[in-house]
Each structure stands twice: as structure tokens, then as C-alpha cells.
């Protein structure tokens, strides 16, 4: 199919704008609410809504670059805004949230409210947005709102006052990597997570993790790993990038040969590499029954319940190191010491070494692509581009990712064609699509 006949990410585009609408609607009604003796709660609700709006817009502007910007409920057919305008709203929203949410340390938080936005989540996301915007666009600050010093101060505040810490064993961060030793949801390393539950059903309750099943081994389980649709197979280059003394290797990746898994469904699997994602793998019991279904899920496809950890404390440490913290070497060493345990040996903190570490630490967590792009589109294209041999249905095929295409599109995705049509061409398609 020609690119102009496809609608990549159209469901995402619609859902993002539905969520933006809800944030804007709530924000527009705050003054109509009778807060009574809970006047302080108004600032908290506004902060939470503005954080969510910033989180959404940050995803959107990284994906598409050129998007309509709405800061109030509207049905107007708006043209795309300059990305700097979007980042200005992101920065202002995160700054407001960071300044108006209570500074309740992790250990003092009410467990019943975990999953809600915190001051620390706002400060950490501000650091992430700063690094991406200044890197990708070559700017000195975050849209004139947050300076490098302020971004670093936010991250140092999370480190000094947030009450977070690194889970001692990296494998314990991930259910499928640790089974009975999982540190649990909302553990001390979780700064912000998107929450899921097994109670998702086909009657409108959609609180399940609907994407994780895509990463499961194709129509096959092997305890503790559950079956799925075989998407997102792992590039062997990543497996080989880890040393054998790096505990993140086997905690992050399922190796079919390394774990002696009898894989039977090559005939149904595209892009078979011999490696699958372990961090977000569906799980089964020893009889092969879905753990989600065991808990009462309507179906293993929609009832996966593992949270998506959007921001981990390890990321805060490495971002602060990258921004030039006086404690940069200490932060860098802490992340690596956990990974290597008794085989740890220090290396000097540097931009290049931080980027290498981020690749290994955050594999499959939705961070790597943006880390590449913020180093420059040409640099990203050179790293991503490759020609490799995979197996489709058990037969070898050649797959090529062209550096020139990444450069041509500037790493941005297609504005869904249906949305361009519905806008009566008010929306303009991104270059290269």
C-alpha cells in the first residue's frame, strides 16, 4: 500500500486528542467547582490535569512534530502550531505542577493514591522534556521557560527529597524476570507509571494493558512467559551489546536458545530473531494458564495488568548526570553498580558513556528512539540504519532500514492521512510521507 493510503497511528492521534479535550474541559471548569474547605485541592487537581496534558503533548510533538495546539475545549479546525509553542505549553504545565503539588516523599505517600501524579513526576518529566527539546532542536533552554540550571535543579530535588531509590536487583523490577521476587507495582524506583488492571472487559471497561500481548511469543508459552502475537522481536545487536556480566541482559531479553525454549511456531512468526522482550512479557503459570485469566480477566489479550513504568529513578539519576550534576559520577556509578554487582568496575562519566548506559538500562521502555533523535537526526539515522536477515515463516528475508528515510522524515511519523482529509487539508503532511 502506498504511504498516502495508510493511516499510521490514527487511533493514537484520536485518543491523544480525546485525552487533551478532557484535560482542557476539566481545567476550564475548575472555577465553577465549590471547593469549600478543600481550597488547596484545587491546585492539586489543576496540577494533575496540567501534568497529564504536558505528558500527552510531549508524546504527540515527538511523534509528529507538527500538531494542532489546543489549550481549551474546541471543535475548531486548527492548523498545526510551531513545535516551540507546544513545548512552551508543556514547560509551563510542568513548571506549574512542580510548584503546586505537595512535596510528599515516596515513603510518606498514601499507598492508596499511588499512581497519581506527584511533584517528583512533574520535575522528572521536565528534565526529560528539556533534554529532548534542546537536543533535537538545538536550543539552549526549554522554550524559554525552563533553563538548564532549572532542569537540573528539578532532578536534584527528586534525588534529594523524593524518597526514591534503586531496587537492589535489576531483575526484580520486572515480573517475568523475577517471578516470585518481583518488587511489585509502585516500588521505590517508580516515579510515574501508567496503571493497568486485569478487570478489563468487552463491555467498555478498558483498564487492561492491551499492548503487552503483542510482545508475547507467537502463539506459544514457555513458563513463565505467556503467548502473544510475536511483535517487537529483539534485534540480536542489542543482545550482543550487553556483556555476560551485565545482569540487565537476561533480565531484559528472552533468549530462545539461551533458555532452552522449544520454539515451535516459526511458521507463524514474522521477523524471528531468537529473542523476545522479557520486561513486558505476558505470563503463565506452570500449567500454561494465563496469570491474567487466573485472576479473573475476561481474556488474556485484554486483561494483562502489568503497569507501564514511564519514569524510573534510574532515569532521573542518569539525566542529572548528563546535565552536569556535581554528583554525576556518583549517580552514574550507582546505576552501573546495580547492573554489574560484584563485577562492577568504574568508568568515567561522559556523554558517550551515559548514552551507552541508557541504551542498556532502558531497553524496551520507550526511551531509546528519543535518546537517538536528540543526538541529532543524522546521528540517529546512522545508528538505526541497517540491512539484516530475519526469518518470516521460517524462511530468511532481508530487512533494510534506510538512513536516508530517517533523515528525510526527520525521524517524525506520518500525520494520519484520514486526519489530513478530515481537516480539508488544513493539516499538512510531514516531509517524507
PDB file of N, CA and C in Angstrom, residues 304-388:
ATOM      1  N   UNK A 304      -4.077  -8.161  30.461  1.00  0.00           N
ATOM      2  CA  UNK A 304      -2.740  -8.032  31.044  1.00  0.00           C
ATOM      3  C   UNK A 304      -2.729  -6.834  31.994  1.00  0.00           C
ATOM      4  N   UNK A 305      -2.069  -6.970  33.114  1.00  0.00           N
ATOM      5  CA  UNK A 305      -2.225  -5.986  34.182  1.00  0.00           C
ATOM      6  C   UNK A 305      -0.909  -5.355  34.630  1.00  0.00           C
ATOM      7  N   UNK A 306       0.192  -5.656  33.949  1.00  0.00           N
ATOM      8  CA  UNK A 306       1.466  -5.054  34.334  1.00  0.00           C
ATOM      9  C   UNK A 306       1.471  -3.578  33.981  1.00  0.00           C
ATOM     10  N   UNK A 307       1.831  -2.736  34.933  1.00  0.00           N
ATOM     11  CA  UNK A 307       1.897  -1.296  34.688  1.00  0.00           C
ATOM     12  C   UNK A 307       3.033  -0.969  33.715  1.00  0.00           C
ATOM     13  N   UNK A 308       2.864   0.132  33.001  1.00  0.00           N
ATOM     14  CA  UNK A 308       3.957   0.663  32.190  1.00  0.00           C
ATOM     15  C   UNK A 308       4.675   1.716  33.025  1.00  0.00           C
ATOM     16  N   UNK A 309       5.910   1.447  33.384  1.00  0.00           N
ATOM     17  CA  UNK A 309       6.682   2.387  34.193  1.00  0.00           C
ATOM     18  C   UNK A 309       7.276   3.434  33.254  1.00  0.00           C
ATOM     19  N   UNK A 310       6.689   4.618  33.272  1.00  0.00           N
ATOM     20  CA  UNK A 310       7.080   5.674  32.337  1.00  0.00           C
ATOM     21  C   UNK A 310       8.359   6.381  32.754  1.00  0.00           C
ATOM     22  N   UNK A 311       8.549   6.550  34.081  1.00  0.00           N
ATOM     23  CA  UNK A 311       9.749   7.226  34.579  1.00  0.00           C
ATOM     24  C   UNK A 311      10.277   6.439  35.776  1.00  0.00           C
ATOM     25  N   UNK A 312      11.519   5.976  35.662  1.00  0.00           N
ATOM     26  CA  UNK A 312      12.171   5.278  36.772  1.00  0.00           C
ATOM     27  C   UNK A 312      13.232   6.183  37.405  1.00  0.00           C
ATOM     28  N   UNK A 313      13.522   5.908  38.670  1.00  0.00           N
ATOM     29  CA  UNK A 313      14.528   6.681  39.394  1.00  0.00           C
ATOM     30  C   UNK A 313      15.891   6.589  38.710  1.00  0.00           C
ATOM     31  N   UNK A 314      16.204   5.442  38.118  1.00  0.00           N
ATOM     32  CA  UNK A 314      17.477   5.300  37.405  1.00  0.00           C
ATOM     33  C   UNK A 314      17.594   6.341  36.295  1.00  0.00           C
ATOM     34  N   UNK A 315      16.479   6.646  35.652  1.00  0.00           N
ATOM     35  CA  UNK A 315      16.473   7.660  34.598  1.00  0.00           C
ATOM     36  C   UNK A 315      16.771   9.034  35.182  1.00  0.00           C
ATOM     37  N   UNK A 316      16.193   9.330  36.336  1.00  0.00           N
ATOM     38  CA  UNK A 316      16.451  10.608  36.995  1.00  0.00           C
ATOM     39  C   UNK A 316      17.942  10.756  37.291  1.00  0.00           C
ATOM     40  N   UNK A 317      18.558   9.700  37.796  1.00  0.00           N
ATOM     41  CA  UNK A 317      19.991   9.741  38.097  1.00  0.00           C
ATOM     42  C   UNK A 317      20.824  10.009  36.846  1.00  0.00           C
ATOM     43  N   UNK A 318      20.507   9.310  35.764  1.00  0.00           N
ATOM     44  CA  UNK A 318      21.306   9.468  34.541  1.00  0.00           C
ATOM     45  C   UNK A 318      21.040  10.804  33.863  1.00  0.00           C
ATOM     46  N   UNK A 319      19.812  11.310  33.945  1.00  0.00           N
ATOM     47  CA  UNK A 319      19.532  12.641  33.384  1.00  0.00           C
ATOM     48  C   UNK A 319      20.288  13.713  34.154  1.00  0.00           C
ATOM     49  N   UNK A 320      20.305  13.605  35.482  1.00  0.00           N
ATOM     50  CA  UNK A 320      21.031  14.580  36.292  1.00  0.00           C
ATOM     51  C   UNK A 320      22.525  14.520  35.987  1.00  0.00           C
ATOM     52  N   UNK A 321      23.048  13.321  35.800  1.00  0.00           N
ATOM     53  CA  UNK A 321      24.460  13.179  35.438  1.00  0.00           C
ATOM     54  C   UNK A 321      24.732  13.836  34.094  1.00  0.00           C
ATOM     55  N   UNK A 322      23.835  13.640  33.156  1.00  0.00           N
ATOM     56  CA  UNK A 322      24.017  14.209  31.820  1.00  0.00           C
ATOM     57  C   UNK A 322      23.966  15.734  31.836  1.00  0.00           C
ATOM     58  N   UNK A 323      23.165  16.288  32.731  1.00  0.00           N
ATOM     59  CA  UNK A 323      23.044  17.740  32.805  1.00  0.00           C
ATOM     60  C   UNK A 323      24.154  18.383  33.624  1.00  0.00           C
ATOM     61  N   UNK A 324      25.116  17.583  34.069  1.00  0.00           N
ATOM     62  CA  UNK A 324      26.305  18.151  34.693  1.00  0.00           C
ATOM     63  C   UNK A 324      26.258  18.289  36.189  1.00  0.00           C
ATOM     64  N   UNK A 325      25.488  17.447  36.872  1.00  0.00           N
ATOM     65  CA  UNK A 325      25.455  17.486  38.332  1.00  0.00           C
ATOM     66  C   UNK A 325      26.859  17.309  38.907  1.00  0.00           C
ATOM     67  N   UNK A 326      27.172  18.026  39.995  1.00  0.00           N
ATOM     68  CA  UNK A 326      28.450  17.777  40.669  1.00  0.00           C
ATOM     69  C   UNK A 326      28.599  16.331  41.137  1.00  0.00           C
ATOM     70  N   UNK A 327      27.460  15.657  41.273  1.00  0.00           N
ATOM     71  CA  UNK A 327      27.473  14.249  41.707  1.00  0.00           C
ATOM     72  C   UNK A 327      27.322  13.289  40.532  1.00  0.00           C
ATOM     73  N   UNK A 328      27.617  13.753  39.339  1.00  0.00           N
ATOM     74  CA  UNK A 328      27.384  12.962  38.129  1.00  0.00           C
ATOM     75  C   UNK A 328      28.041  11.580  38.206  1.00  0.00           C
ATOM     76  N   UNK A 329      29.294  11.519  38.648  1.00  0.00           N
ATOM     77  CA  UNK A 329      29.978  10.227  38.697  1.00  0.00           C
ATOM     78  C   UNK A 329      29.316   9.290  39.692  1.00  0.00           C
ATOM     79  N   UNK A 330      28.860   9.839  40.813  1.00  0.00           N
ATOM     80  CA  UNK A 330      28.190   9.027  41.829  1.00  0.00           C
ATOM     81  C   UNK A 330      26.890   8.444  41.289  1.00  0.00           C
ATOM     82  N   UNK A 331      26.107   9.277  40.597  1.00  0.00           N
ATOM     83  CA  UNK A 331      24.830   8.821  40.034  1.00  0.00           C
ATOM     84  C   UNK A 331      25.060   7.755  38.973  1.00  0.00           C
ATOM     85  N   UNK A 332      26.024   8.006  38.112  1.00  0.00           N
ATOM     86  CA  UNK A 332      26.357   7.082  37.024  1.00  0.00           C
ATOM     87  C   UNK A 332      26.805   5.742  37.593  1.00  0.00           C
ATOM     88  N   UNK A 333      27.674   5.796  38.589  1.00  0.00           N
ATOM     89  CA  UNK A 333      28.186   4.569  39.207  1.00  0.00           C
ATOM     90  C   UNK A 333      27.067   3.775  39.876  1.00  0.00           C
ATOM     91  N   UNK A 334      26.102   4.466  40.478  1.00  0.00           N
ATOM     92  CA  UNK A 334      25.025   3.767  41.183  1.00  0.00           C
ATOM     93  C   UNK A 334      24.227   2.885  40.241  1.00  0.00           C
ATOM     94  N   UNK A 335      23.933   3.406  39.055  1.00  0.00           N
ATOM     95  CA  UNK A 335      23.170   2.641  38.071  1.00  0.00           C
ATOM     96  C   UNK A 335      23.990   1.451  37.581  1.00  0.00           C
ATOM     97  N   UNK A 336      25.270   1.681  37.303  1.00  0.00           N
ATOM     98  CA  UNK A 336      26.113   0.611  36.783  1.00  0.00           C
ATOM     99  C   UNK A 336      26.451  -0.418  37.860  1.00  0.00           C
ATOM    100  N   UNK A 337      26.608   0.038  39.101  1.00  0.00           N
ATOM    101  CA  UNK A 337      26.951  -0.901  40.181  1.00  0.00           C
ATOM    102  C   UNK A 337      25.840  -1.927  40.374  1.00  0.00           C
ATOM    103  N   UNK A 338      24.593  -1.466  40.275  1.00  0.00           N
ATOM    104  CA  UNK A 338      23.490  -2.418  40.389  1.00  0.00           C
ATOM    105  C   UNK A 338      23.531  -3.416  39.232  1.00  0.00           C
ATOM    106  N   UNK A 339      23.820  -2.931  38.038  1.00  0.00           N
ATOM    107  CA  UNK A 339      23.801  -3.798  36.857  1.00  0.00           C
ATOM    108  C   UNK A 339      24.868  -4.883  36.920  1.00  0.00           C
ATOM    109  N   UNK A 340      26.060  -4.530  37.425  1.00  0.00           N
ATOM    110  CA  UNK A 340      27.184  -5.450  37.355  1.00  0.00           C
ATOM    111  C   UNK A 340      27.492  -6.166  38.663  1.00  0.00           C
ATOM    112  N   UNK A 341      26.910  -5.700  39.769  1.00  0.00           N
ATOM    113  CA  UNK A 341      27.128  -6.379  41.038  1.00  0.00           C
ATOM    114  C   UNK A 341      28.598  -6.504  41.394  1.00  0.00           C
ATOM    115  N   UNK A 342      29.011  -7.696  41.731  1.00  0.00           N
ATOM    116  CA  UNK A 342      30.391  -7.913  42.179  1.00  0.00           C
ATOM    117  C   UNK A 342      31.419  -7.703  41.081  1.00  0.00           C
ATOM    118  N   UNK A 343      30.982  -7.708  39.820  1.00  0.00           N
ATOM    119  CA  UNK A 343      31.921  -7.497  38.709  1.00  0.00           C
ATOM    120  C   UNK A 343      32.013  -6.030  38.294  1.00  0.00           C
ATOM    121  N   UNK A 344      31.378  -5.136  39.064  1.00  0.00           N
ATOM    122  CA  UNK A 344      31.392  -3.714  38.735  1.00  0.00           C
ATOM    123  C   UNK A 344      32.806  -3.142  38.774  1.00  0.00           C
ATOM    124  N   UNK A 345      33.096  -2.354  37.759  1.00  0.00           N
ATOM    125  CA  UNK A 345      34.324  -1.558  37.755  1.00  0.00           C
ATOM    126  C   UNK A 345      33.973  -0.198  37.183  1.00  0.00           C
ATOM    127  N   UNK A 346      34.427   0.843  37.816  1.00  0.00           N
ATOM    128  CA  UNK A 346      34.036   2.206  37.437  1.00  0.00           C
ATOM    129  C   UNK A 346      34.655   2.627  36.116  1.00  0.00           C
ATOM    130  N   UNK A 347      33.879   3.374  35.338  1.00  0.00           N
ATOM    131  CA  UNK A 347      34.384   4.053  34.152  1.00  0.00           C
ATOM    132  C   UNK A 347      33.987   5.511  34.281  1.00  0.00           C
ATOM    133  N   UNK A 348      34.714   6.380  33.601  1.00  0.00           N
ATOM    134  CA  UNK A 348      34.471   7.811  33.732  1.00  0.00           C
ATOM    135  C   UNK A 348      33.118   8.192  33.146  1.00  0.00           C
ATOM    136  N   UNK A 349      32.396   9.036  33.858  1.00  0.00           N
ATOM    137  CA  UNK A 349      31.136   9.537  33.333  1.00  0.00           C
ATOM    138  C   UNK A 349      31.427  10.485  32.177  1.00  0.00           C
ATOM    139  N   UNK A 350      30.689  10.314  31.090  1.00  0.00           N
ATOM    140  CA  UNK A 350      30.826  11.166  29.901  1.00  0.00           C
ATOM    141  C   UNK A 350      29.525  11.068  29.119  1.00  0.00           C
ATOM    142  N   UNK A 351      29.322  11.971  28.186  1.00  0.00           N
ATOM    143  CA  UNK A 351      28.101  11.935  27.388  1.00  0.00           C
ATOM    144  C   UNK A 351      27.982  10.612  26.647  1.00  0.00           C
ATOM    145  N   UNK A 352      29.064  10.180  26.027  1.00  0.00           N
ATOM    146  CA  UNK A 352      29.038   8.929  25.259  1.00  0.00           C
ATOM    147  C   UNK A 352      28.749   7.737  26.165  1.00  0.00           C
ATOM    148  N   UNK A 353      29.379   7.693  27.331  1.00  0.00           N
ATOM    149  CA  UNK A 353      29.162   6.570  28.239  1.00  0.00           C
ATOM    150  C   UNK A 353      27.759   6.579  28.829  1.00  0.00           C
ATOM    151  N   UNK A 354      27.219   7.764  29.065  1.00  0.00           N
ATOM    152  CA  UNK A 354      25.839   7.855  29.556  1.00  0.00           C
ATOM    153  C   UNK A 354      24.877   7.316  28.518  1.00  0.00           C
ATOM    154  N   UNK A 355      25.081   7.669  27.258  1.00  0.00           N
ATOM    155  CA  UNK A 355      24.192   7.196  26.192  1.00  0.00           C
ATOM    156  C   UNK A 355      24.279   5.678  26.038  1.00  0.00           C
ATOM    157  N   UNK A 356      25.469   5.140  26.161  1.00  0.00           N
ATOM    158  CA  UNK A 356      25.618   3.679  26.119  1.00  0.00           C
ATOM    159  C   UNK A 356      24.859   3.034  27.265  1.00  0.00           C
ATOM    160  N   UNK A 357      24.988   3.633  28.443  1.00  0.00           N
ATOM    161  CA  UNK A 357      24.328   3.083  29.618  1.00  0.00           C
ATOM    162  C   UNK A 357      22.817   3.165  29.501  1.00  0.00           C
ATOM    163  N   UNK A 358      22.316   4.266  28.958  1.00  0.00           N
ATOM    164  CA  UNK A 358      20.876   4.432  28.802  1.00  0.00           C
ATOM    165  C   UNK A 358      20.317   3.377  27.849  1.00  0.00           C
ATOM    166  N   UNK A 359      21.046   3.048  26.820  1.00  0.00           N
ATOM    167  CA  UNK A 359      20.596   2.007  25.885  1.00  0.00           C
ATOM    168  C   UNK A 359      20.384   0.680  26.603  1.00  0.00           C
ATOM    169  N   UNK A 360      21.324   0.322  27.466  1.00  0.00           N
ATOM    170  CA  UNK A 360      21.271  -0.962  28.161  1.00  0.00           C
ATOM    171  C   UNK A 360      20.281  -0.941  29.317  1.00  0.00           C
ATOM    172  N   UNK A 361      20.176   0.176  29.994  1.00  0.00           N
ATOM    173  CA  UNK A 361      19.311   0.284  31.173  1.00  0.00           C
ATOM    174  C   UNK A 361      17.839   0.340  30.798  1.00  0.00           C
ATOM    175  N   UNK A 362      17.507   1.074  29.712  1.00  0.00           N
ATOM    176  CA  UNK A 362      16.101   1.359  29.411  1.00  0.00           C
ATOM    177  C   UNK A 362      15.575   0.658  28.167  1.00  0.00           C
ATOM    178  N   UNK A 363      16.222  -0.417  27.755  1.00  0.00           N
ATOM    179  CA  UNK A 363      15.754  -1.160  26.581  1.00  0.00           C
ATOM    180  C   UNK A 363      14.283  -1.526  26.743  1.00  0.00           C
ATOM    181  N   UNK A 364      13.492  -1.289  25.726  1.00  0.00           N
ATOM    182  CA  UNK A 364      12.063  -1.646  25.641  1.00  0.00           C
ATOM    183  C   UNK A 364      11.175  -0.803  26.561  1.00  0.00           C
ATOM    184  N   UNK A 365      11.693   0.318  27.051  1.00  0.00           N
ATOM    185  CA  UNK A 365      10.906   1.161  27.944  1.00  0.00           C
ATOM    186  C   UNK A 365      10.417   2.443  27.267  1.00  0.00           C
ATOM    187  N   UNK A 366      10.548   2.517  25.927  1.00  0.00           N
ATOM    188  CA  UNK A 366      10.021   3.667  25.206  1.00  0.00           C
ATOM    189  C   UNK A 366      10.897   4.891  25.281  1.00  0.00           C
ATOM    190  N   UNK A 367      12.197   4.703  25.460  1.00  0.00           N
ATOM    191  CA  UNK A 367      13.123   5.824  25.653  1.00  0.00           C
ATOM    192  C   UNK A 367      14.189   5.904  24.564  1.00  0.00           C
ATOM    193  N   UNK A 368      14.638   4.772  24.074  1.00  0.00           N
ATOM    194  CA  UNK A 368      15.805   4.710  23.191  1.00  0.00           C
ATOM    195  C   UNK A 368      15.659   5.557  21.924  1.00  0.00           C
ATOM    196  N   UNK A 369      14.530   5.465  21.239  1.00  0.00           N
ATOM    197  CA  UNK A 369      14.372   6.188  19.969  1.00  0.00           C
ATOM    198  C   UNK A 369      14.554   7.686  20.181  1.00  0.00           C
ATOM    199  N   UNK A 370      13.972   8.187  21.272  1.00  0.00           N
ATOM    200  CA  UNK A 370      14.069   9.629  21.537  1.00  0.00           C
ATOM    201  C   UNK A 370      15.487  10.001  21.968  1.00  0.00           C
ATOM    202  N   UNK A 371      16.157   9.106  22.670  1.00  0.00           N
ATOM    203  CA  UNK A 371      17.558   9.353  23.021  1.00  0.00           C
ATOM    204  C   UNK A 371      18.426   9.460  21.771  1.00  0.00           C
ATOM    205  N   UNK A 372      18.098   8.685  20.751  1.00  0.00           N
ATOM    206  CA  UNK A 372      18.854   8.768  19.497  1.00  0.00           C
ATOM    207  C   UNK A 372      18.564  10.073  18.770  1.00  0.00           C
ATOM    208  N   UNK A 373      17.292  10.410  18.639  1.00  0.00           N
ATOM    209  CA  UNK A 373      16.935  11.617  17.885  1.00  0.00           C
ATOM    210  C   UNK A 373      17.488  12.874  18.531  1.00  0.00           C
ATOM    211  N   UNK A 374      17.542  12.919  19.845  1.00  0.00           N
ATOM    212  CA  UNK A 374      18.028  14.146  20.483  1.00  0.00           C
ATOM    213  C   UNK A 374      19.537  14.304  20.347  1.00  0.00           C
ATOM    214  N   UNK A 375      20.210  13.300  19.822  1.00  0.00           N
ATOM    215  CA  UNK A 375      21.629  13.439  19.493  1.00  0.00           C
ATOM    216  C   UNK A 375      21.828  14.019  18.091  1.00  0.00           C
ATOM    217  N   UNK A 376      20.722  14.242  17.395  1.00  0.00           N
ATOM    218  CA  UNK A 376      20.773  14.754  16.025  1.00  0.00           C
ATOM    219  C   UNK A 376      20.229  13.718  15.072  1.00  0.00           C
ATOM    220  N   UNK A 377      19.413  14.156  14.113  1.00  0.00           N
ATOM    221  CA  UNK A 377      18.773  13.216  13.197  1.00  0.00           C
ATOM    222  C   UNK A 377      19.811  12.423  12.403  1.00  0.00           C
ATOM    223  N   UNK A 378      20.857  13.069  11.938  1.00  0.00           N
ATOM    224  CA  UNK A 378      21.881  12.361  11.172  1.00  0.00           C
ATOM    225  C   UNK A 378      22.557  11.286  12.017  1.00  0.00           C
ATOM    226  N   UNK A 379      22.852  11.628  13.257  1.00  0.00           N
ATOM    227  CA  UNK A 379      23.466  10.649  14.161  1.00  0.00           C
ATOM    228  C   UNK A 379      22.524   9.475  14.399  1.00  0.00           C
ATOM    229  N   UNK A 380      21.251   9.794  14.651  1.00  0.00           N
ATOM    230  CA  UNK A 380      20.264   8.745  14.880  1.00  0.00           C
ATOM    231  C   UNK A 380      20.140   7.839  13.667  1.00  0.00           C
ATOM    232  N   UNK A 381      20.088   8.451  12.476  1.00  0.00           N
ATOM    233  CA  UNK A 381      19.936   7.666  11.249  1.00  0.00           C
ATOM    234  C   UNK A 381      21.101   6.709  11.062  1.00  0.00           C
ATOM    235  N   UNK A 382      22.302   7.170  11.365  1.00  0.00           N
ATOM    236  CA  UNK A 382      23.475   6.318  11.221  1.00  0.00           C
ATOM    237  C   UNK A 382      23.465   5.132  12.161  1.00  0.00           C
ATOM    238  N   UNK A 383      22.898   5.317  13.349  1.00  0.00           N
ATOM    239  CA  UNK A 383      22.846   4.232  14.332  1.00  0.00           C
ATOM    240  C   UNK A 383      21.717   3.255  14.017  1.00  0.00           C
ATOM    241  N   UNK A 384      20.567   3.784  13.601  1.00  0.00           N
ATOM    242  CA  UNK A 384      19.388   2.945  13.366  1.00  0.00           C
ATOM    243  C   UNK A 384      19.505   2.151  12.063  1.00  0.00           C
ATOM    244  N   UNK A 385      20.075   2.751  11.045  1.00  0.00           N
ATOM    245  CA  UNK A 385      20.098   2.136   9.713  1.00  0.00           C
ATOM    246  C   UNK A 385      20.839   0.802   9.725  1.00  0.00           C
ATOM    247  N   UNK A 386      20.267  -0.183   9.028  1.00  0.00           N
ATOM    248  CA  UNK A 386      20.936  -1.470   8.891  1.00  0.00           C
ATOM    249  C   UNK A 386      20.227  -2.313   7.832  1.00  0.00           C
ATOM    250  N   UNK A 387      20.956  -3.266   7.324  1.00  0.00           N
ATOM    251  CA  UNK A 387      20.377  -4.320   6.496  1.00  0.00           C
ATOM    252  C   UNK A 387      20.694  -5.633   7.186  1.00  0.00           C
ATOM    253  N   UNK A 388      19.657  -6.398   7.482  1.00  0.00           N
ATOM    254  CA  UNK A 388      19.856  -7.622   8.263  1.00  0.00           C
ATOM    255  C   UNK A 388      18.958  -8.732   7.736  1.00  0.00           C
TER     256      UNK A 388
END
